[in-house]
Short mmCIF file of C-alpha atoms in Angstrom, two decimals:
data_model
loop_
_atom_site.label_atom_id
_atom_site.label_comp_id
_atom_site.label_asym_id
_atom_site.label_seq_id
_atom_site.Cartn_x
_atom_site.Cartn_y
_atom_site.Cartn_z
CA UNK A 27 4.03 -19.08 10.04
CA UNK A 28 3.06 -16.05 8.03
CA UNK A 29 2.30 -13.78 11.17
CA UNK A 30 -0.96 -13.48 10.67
CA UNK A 31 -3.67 -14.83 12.51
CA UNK A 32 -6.98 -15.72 12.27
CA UNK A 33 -9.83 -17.01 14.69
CA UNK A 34 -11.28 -18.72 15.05
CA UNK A 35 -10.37 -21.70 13.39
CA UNK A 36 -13.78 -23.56 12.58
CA UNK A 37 -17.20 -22.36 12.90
CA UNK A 38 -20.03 -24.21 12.43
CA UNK A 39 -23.64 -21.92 12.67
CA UNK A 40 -27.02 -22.35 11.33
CA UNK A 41 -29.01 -20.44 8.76
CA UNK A 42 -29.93 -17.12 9.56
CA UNK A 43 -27.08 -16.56 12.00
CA UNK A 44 -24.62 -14.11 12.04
CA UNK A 45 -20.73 -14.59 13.07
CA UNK A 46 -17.75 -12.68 13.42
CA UNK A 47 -14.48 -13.34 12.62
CA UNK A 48 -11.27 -11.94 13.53
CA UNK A 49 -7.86 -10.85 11.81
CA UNK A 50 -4.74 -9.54 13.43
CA UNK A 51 -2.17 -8.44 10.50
CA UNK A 52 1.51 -9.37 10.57
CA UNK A 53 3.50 -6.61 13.18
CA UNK A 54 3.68 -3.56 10.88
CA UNK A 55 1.69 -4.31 8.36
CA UNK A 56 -1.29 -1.75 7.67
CA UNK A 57 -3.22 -3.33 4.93
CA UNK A 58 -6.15 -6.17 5.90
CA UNK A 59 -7.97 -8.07 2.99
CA UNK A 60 -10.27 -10.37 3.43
CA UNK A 61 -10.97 -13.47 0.84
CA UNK A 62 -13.38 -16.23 0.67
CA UNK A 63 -12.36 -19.38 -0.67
CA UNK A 64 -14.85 -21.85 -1.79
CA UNK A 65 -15.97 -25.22 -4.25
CA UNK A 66 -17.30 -23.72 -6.47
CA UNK A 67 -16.07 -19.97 -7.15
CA UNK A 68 -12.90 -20.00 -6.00
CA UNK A 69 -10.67 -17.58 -4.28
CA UNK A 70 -12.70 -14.32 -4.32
CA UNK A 71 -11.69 -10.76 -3.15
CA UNK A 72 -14.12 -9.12 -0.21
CA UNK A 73 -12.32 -6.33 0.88
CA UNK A 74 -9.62 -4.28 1.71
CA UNK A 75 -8.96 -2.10 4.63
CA UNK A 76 -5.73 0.28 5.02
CA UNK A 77 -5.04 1.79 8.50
CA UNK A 78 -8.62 2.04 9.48
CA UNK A 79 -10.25 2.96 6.48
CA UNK A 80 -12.17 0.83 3.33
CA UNK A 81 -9.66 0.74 0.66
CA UNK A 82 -11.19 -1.33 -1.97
CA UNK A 83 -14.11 -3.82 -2.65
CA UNK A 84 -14.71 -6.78 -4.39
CA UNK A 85 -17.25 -9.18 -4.56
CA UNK A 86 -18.64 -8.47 -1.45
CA UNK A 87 -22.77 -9.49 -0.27
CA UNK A 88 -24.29 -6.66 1.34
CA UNK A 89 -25.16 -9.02 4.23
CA UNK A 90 -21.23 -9.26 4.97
CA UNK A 91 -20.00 -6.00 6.49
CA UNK A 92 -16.17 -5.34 7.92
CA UNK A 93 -14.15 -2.78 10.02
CA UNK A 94 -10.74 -2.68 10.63
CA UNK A 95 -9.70 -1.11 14.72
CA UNK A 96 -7.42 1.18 15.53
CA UNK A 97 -5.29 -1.17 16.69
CA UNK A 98 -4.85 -2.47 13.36
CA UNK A 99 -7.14 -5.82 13.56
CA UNK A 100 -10.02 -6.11 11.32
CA UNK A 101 -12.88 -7.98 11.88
CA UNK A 102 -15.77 -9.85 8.96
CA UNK A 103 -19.10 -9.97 10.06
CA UNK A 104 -21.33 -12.10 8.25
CA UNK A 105 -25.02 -12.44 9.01
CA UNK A 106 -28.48 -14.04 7.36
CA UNK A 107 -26.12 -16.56 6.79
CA UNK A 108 -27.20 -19.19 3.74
CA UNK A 109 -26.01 -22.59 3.06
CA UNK A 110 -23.70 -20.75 0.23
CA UNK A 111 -21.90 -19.07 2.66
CA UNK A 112 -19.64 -22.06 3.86
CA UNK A 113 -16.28 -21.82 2.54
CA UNK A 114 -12.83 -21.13 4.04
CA UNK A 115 -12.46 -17.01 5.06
CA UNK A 116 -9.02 -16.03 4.67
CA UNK A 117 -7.22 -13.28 6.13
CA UNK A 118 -4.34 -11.57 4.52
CA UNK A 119 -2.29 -8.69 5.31
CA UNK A 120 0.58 -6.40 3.57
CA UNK A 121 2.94 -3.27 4.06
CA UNK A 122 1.85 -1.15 1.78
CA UNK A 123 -1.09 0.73 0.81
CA UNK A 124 -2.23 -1.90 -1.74
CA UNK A 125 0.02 -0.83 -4.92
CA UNK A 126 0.85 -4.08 -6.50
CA UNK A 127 4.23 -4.41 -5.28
CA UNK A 128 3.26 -5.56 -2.05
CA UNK A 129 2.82 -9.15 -1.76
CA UNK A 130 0.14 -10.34 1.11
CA UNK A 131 1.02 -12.63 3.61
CA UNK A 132 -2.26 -15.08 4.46
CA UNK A 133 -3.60 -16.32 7.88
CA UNK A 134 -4.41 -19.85 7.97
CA UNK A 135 -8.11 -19.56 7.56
CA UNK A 136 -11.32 -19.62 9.13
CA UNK A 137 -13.16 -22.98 8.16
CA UNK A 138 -17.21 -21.59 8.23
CA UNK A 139 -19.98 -24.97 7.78
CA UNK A 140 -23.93 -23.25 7.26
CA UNK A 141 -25.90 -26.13 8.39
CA UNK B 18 -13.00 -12.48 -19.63
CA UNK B 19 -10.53 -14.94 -16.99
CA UNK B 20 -8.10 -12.15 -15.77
CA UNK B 21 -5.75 -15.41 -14.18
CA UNK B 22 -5.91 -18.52 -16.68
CA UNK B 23 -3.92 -21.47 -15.24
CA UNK B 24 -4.82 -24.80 -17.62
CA UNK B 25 -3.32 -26.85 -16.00
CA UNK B 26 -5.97 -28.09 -13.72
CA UNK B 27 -3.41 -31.16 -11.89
CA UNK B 28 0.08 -32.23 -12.79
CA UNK B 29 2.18 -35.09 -11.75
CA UNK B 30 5.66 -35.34 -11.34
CA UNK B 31 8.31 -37.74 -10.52
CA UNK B 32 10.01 -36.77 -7.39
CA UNK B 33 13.51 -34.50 -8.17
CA UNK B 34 11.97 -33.46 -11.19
CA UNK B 35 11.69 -29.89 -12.54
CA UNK B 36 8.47 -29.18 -13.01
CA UNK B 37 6.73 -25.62 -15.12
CA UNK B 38 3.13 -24.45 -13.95
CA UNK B 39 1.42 -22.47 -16.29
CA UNK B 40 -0.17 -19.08 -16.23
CA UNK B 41 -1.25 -16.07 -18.34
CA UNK B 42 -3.06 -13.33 -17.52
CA UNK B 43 -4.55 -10.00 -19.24
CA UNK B 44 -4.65 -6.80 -18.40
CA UNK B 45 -3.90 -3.60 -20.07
CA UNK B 46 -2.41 -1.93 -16.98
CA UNK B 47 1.36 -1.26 -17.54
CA UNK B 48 2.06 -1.72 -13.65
CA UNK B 49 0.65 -4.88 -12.04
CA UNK B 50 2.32 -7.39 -9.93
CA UNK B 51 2.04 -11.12 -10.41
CA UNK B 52 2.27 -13.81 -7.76
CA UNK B 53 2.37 -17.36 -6.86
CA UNK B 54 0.89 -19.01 -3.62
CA UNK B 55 1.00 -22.44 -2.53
CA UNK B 56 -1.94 -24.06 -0.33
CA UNK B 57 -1.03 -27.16 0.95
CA UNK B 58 -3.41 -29.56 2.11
CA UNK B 59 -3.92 -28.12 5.52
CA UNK B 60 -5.23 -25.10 3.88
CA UNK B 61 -2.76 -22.42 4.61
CA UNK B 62 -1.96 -20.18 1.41
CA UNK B 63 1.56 -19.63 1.50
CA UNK B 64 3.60 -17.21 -0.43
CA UNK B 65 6.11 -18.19 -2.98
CA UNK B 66 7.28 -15.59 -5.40
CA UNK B 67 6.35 -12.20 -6.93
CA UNK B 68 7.21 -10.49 -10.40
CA UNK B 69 6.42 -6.94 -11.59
CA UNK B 70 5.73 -5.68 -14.41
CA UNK B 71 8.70 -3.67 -14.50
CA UNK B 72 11.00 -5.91 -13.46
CA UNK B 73 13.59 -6.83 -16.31
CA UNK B 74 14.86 -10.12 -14.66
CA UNK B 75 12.73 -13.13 -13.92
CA UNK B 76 12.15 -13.42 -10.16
CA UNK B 77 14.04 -16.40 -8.07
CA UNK B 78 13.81 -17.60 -4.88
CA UNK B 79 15.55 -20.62 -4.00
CA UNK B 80 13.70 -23.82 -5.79
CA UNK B 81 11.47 -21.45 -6.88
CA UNK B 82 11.64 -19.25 -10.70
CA UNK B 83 8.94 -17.50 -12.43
CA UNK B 84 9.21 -17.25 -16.32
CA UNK B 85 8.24 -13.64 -17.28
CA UNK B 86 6.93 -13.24 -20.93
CA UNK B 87 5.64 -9.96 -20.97
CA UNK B 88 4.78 -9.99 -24.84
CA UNK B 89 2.98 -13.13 -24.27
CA UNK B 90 1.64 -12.14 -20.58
CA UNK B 91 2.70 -15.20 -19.42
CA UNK B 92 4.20 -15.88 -15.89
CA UNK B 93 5.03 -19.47 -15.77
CA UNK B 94 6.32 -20.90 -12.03
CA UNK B 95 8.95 -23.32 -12.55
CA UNK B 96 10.51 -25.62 -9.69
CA UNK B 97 13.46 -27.29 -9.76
CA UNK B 98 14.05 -30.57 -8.03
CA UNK B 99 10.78 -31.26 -6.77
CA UNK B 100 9.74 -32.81 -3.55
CA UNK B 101 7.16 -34.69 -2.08
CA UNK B 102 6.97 -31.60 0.54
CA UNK B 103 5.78 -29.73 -3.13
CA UNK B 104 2.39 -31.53 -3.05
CA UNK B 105 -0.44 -28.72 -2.88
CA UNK B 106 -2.05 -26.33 -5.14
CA UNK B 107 -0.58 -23.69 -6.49
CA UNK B 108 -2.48 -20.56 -7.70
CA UNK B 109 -1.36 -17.54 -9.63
CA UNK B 110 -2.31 -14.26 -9.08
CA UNK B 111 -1.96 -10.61 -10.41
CA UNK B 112 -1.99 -7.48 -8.75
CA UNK B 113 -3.60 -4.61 -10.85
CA UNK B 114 -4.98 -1.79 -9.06
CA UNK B 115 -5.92 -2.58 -5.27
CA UNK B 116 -7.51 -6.18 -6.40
CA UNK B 117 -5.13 -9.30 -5.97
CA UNK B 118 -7.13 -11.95 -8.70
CA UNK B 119 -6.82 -15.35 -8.65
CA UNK B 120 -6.40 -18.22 -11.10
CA UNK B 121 -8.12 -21.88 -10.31
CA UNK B 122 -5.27 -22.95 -9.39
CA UNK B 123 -2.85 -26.39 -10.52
CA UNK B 124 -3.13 -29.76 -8.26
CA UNK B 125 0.75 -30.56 -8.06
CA UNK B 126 1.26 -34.21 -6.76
CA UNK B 127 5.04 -35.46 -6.56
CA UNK B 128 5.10 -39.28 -6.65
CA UNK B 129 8.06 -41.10 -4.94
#
């Protein structure tokens, strides 16, 4: 158990939809990034929040937006959803401020189905 | 250009066998960080190991070694005695900047 977690598990929406889901870091931990995992391209880089504020972006649709709280959970919102979008959302969190000695601990996923 | 190349796309072992997963990388940022992670099949990526750049001896922990070749920019995970618990996929990564990229990623099976 890596101390992070993730909900919810699955999600299964239609086209067009928009969802939410939800990341609570490891006890300490300030950084959130979020990652998409799918078939075809892999694990990809969204975004990466550090105590409340957008640290750094990656490849990132404009129809997927995140925040992270005060209280250090961060949440993905993804809407207009297309078929594309299903892959497994992960979660990860670290100590630092993102300098590469840091290594992120991962939540377990959030399995997302566009039918 | 592949920032993460592993070319290994599966591998399969006999069971108590050591066992070396490739991985090279590029950059031309003298501090980055590179690290393994293991995702089983139940999807979870789990953390195994990190080297820095600036680190002069190869990292260890437990079953787990990575084989630095800075020249070559090569970080190479070797396990020792494998087990059929080792099953999964293993994908390297490297920390330059705020980005953590990812390779494809190596299909490890373990047969009995």
């Amino acid at each position: 158990d890596s101390g992070v977690t993730q909900t919810p598990k699955h999600l299964i929406t239609a086209t067009g939809q928009r969802v939410t889901l939800r990341c609570s870091p490891r006890s300490g931990d300030l950084s959130v990034y979020w990652y998409q995992q799918s078939l075809d391209q892999g694990l990809q880089f969204l975004i990466q929040y550090y105590n409340g504020e957008e640290r750094a972006k990656g490849n990132i649709l404009e129809r997927f937006s995140a925040q992270q709280f005060p209280d250090l959970h961060s949440e993905l919102n993804l809407s207009s959803l297309e078929l594309g979008d299903s892959a497994l959302y992960f979660c990860a969190s670290s100590a630092g401020d993102g300098s590469p000695a840091y290594e992120q601990y991962f939540g377990p996923g959030t399995r997302l189905t566009v039918t | 250009a592949q920032k993460i190349t592993q070319t290994q796309p599966g591998m399969f072992v006999q069971e108590k066998e050591a066992v070396t997963l490739d991985c090279t990388y590029d950059t031309s940022d003298p501090s980055y960080g590179l690290f393994w992670y293991k995702q089983p099949s139940s999807g979870e990526m789990i953390f195994l190991i990190y080297q820095g750049s600036y680190d002069q001896q190869n990292a260890t922990e437990g079953r787990y070694s990575l084989n630095f070749q800075k020249a070559r920019k090569s970080a190479n995970l070797v396990i020792s005695a494998s087990q059929l618990g080792d099953s999964a996929m293993y994908f390297c990564a490297m920390r330059e900047g705020l980005e953590l990229v990812f390779g494809q990623g190596t299909r490890l099976t373990i047969n009995p």
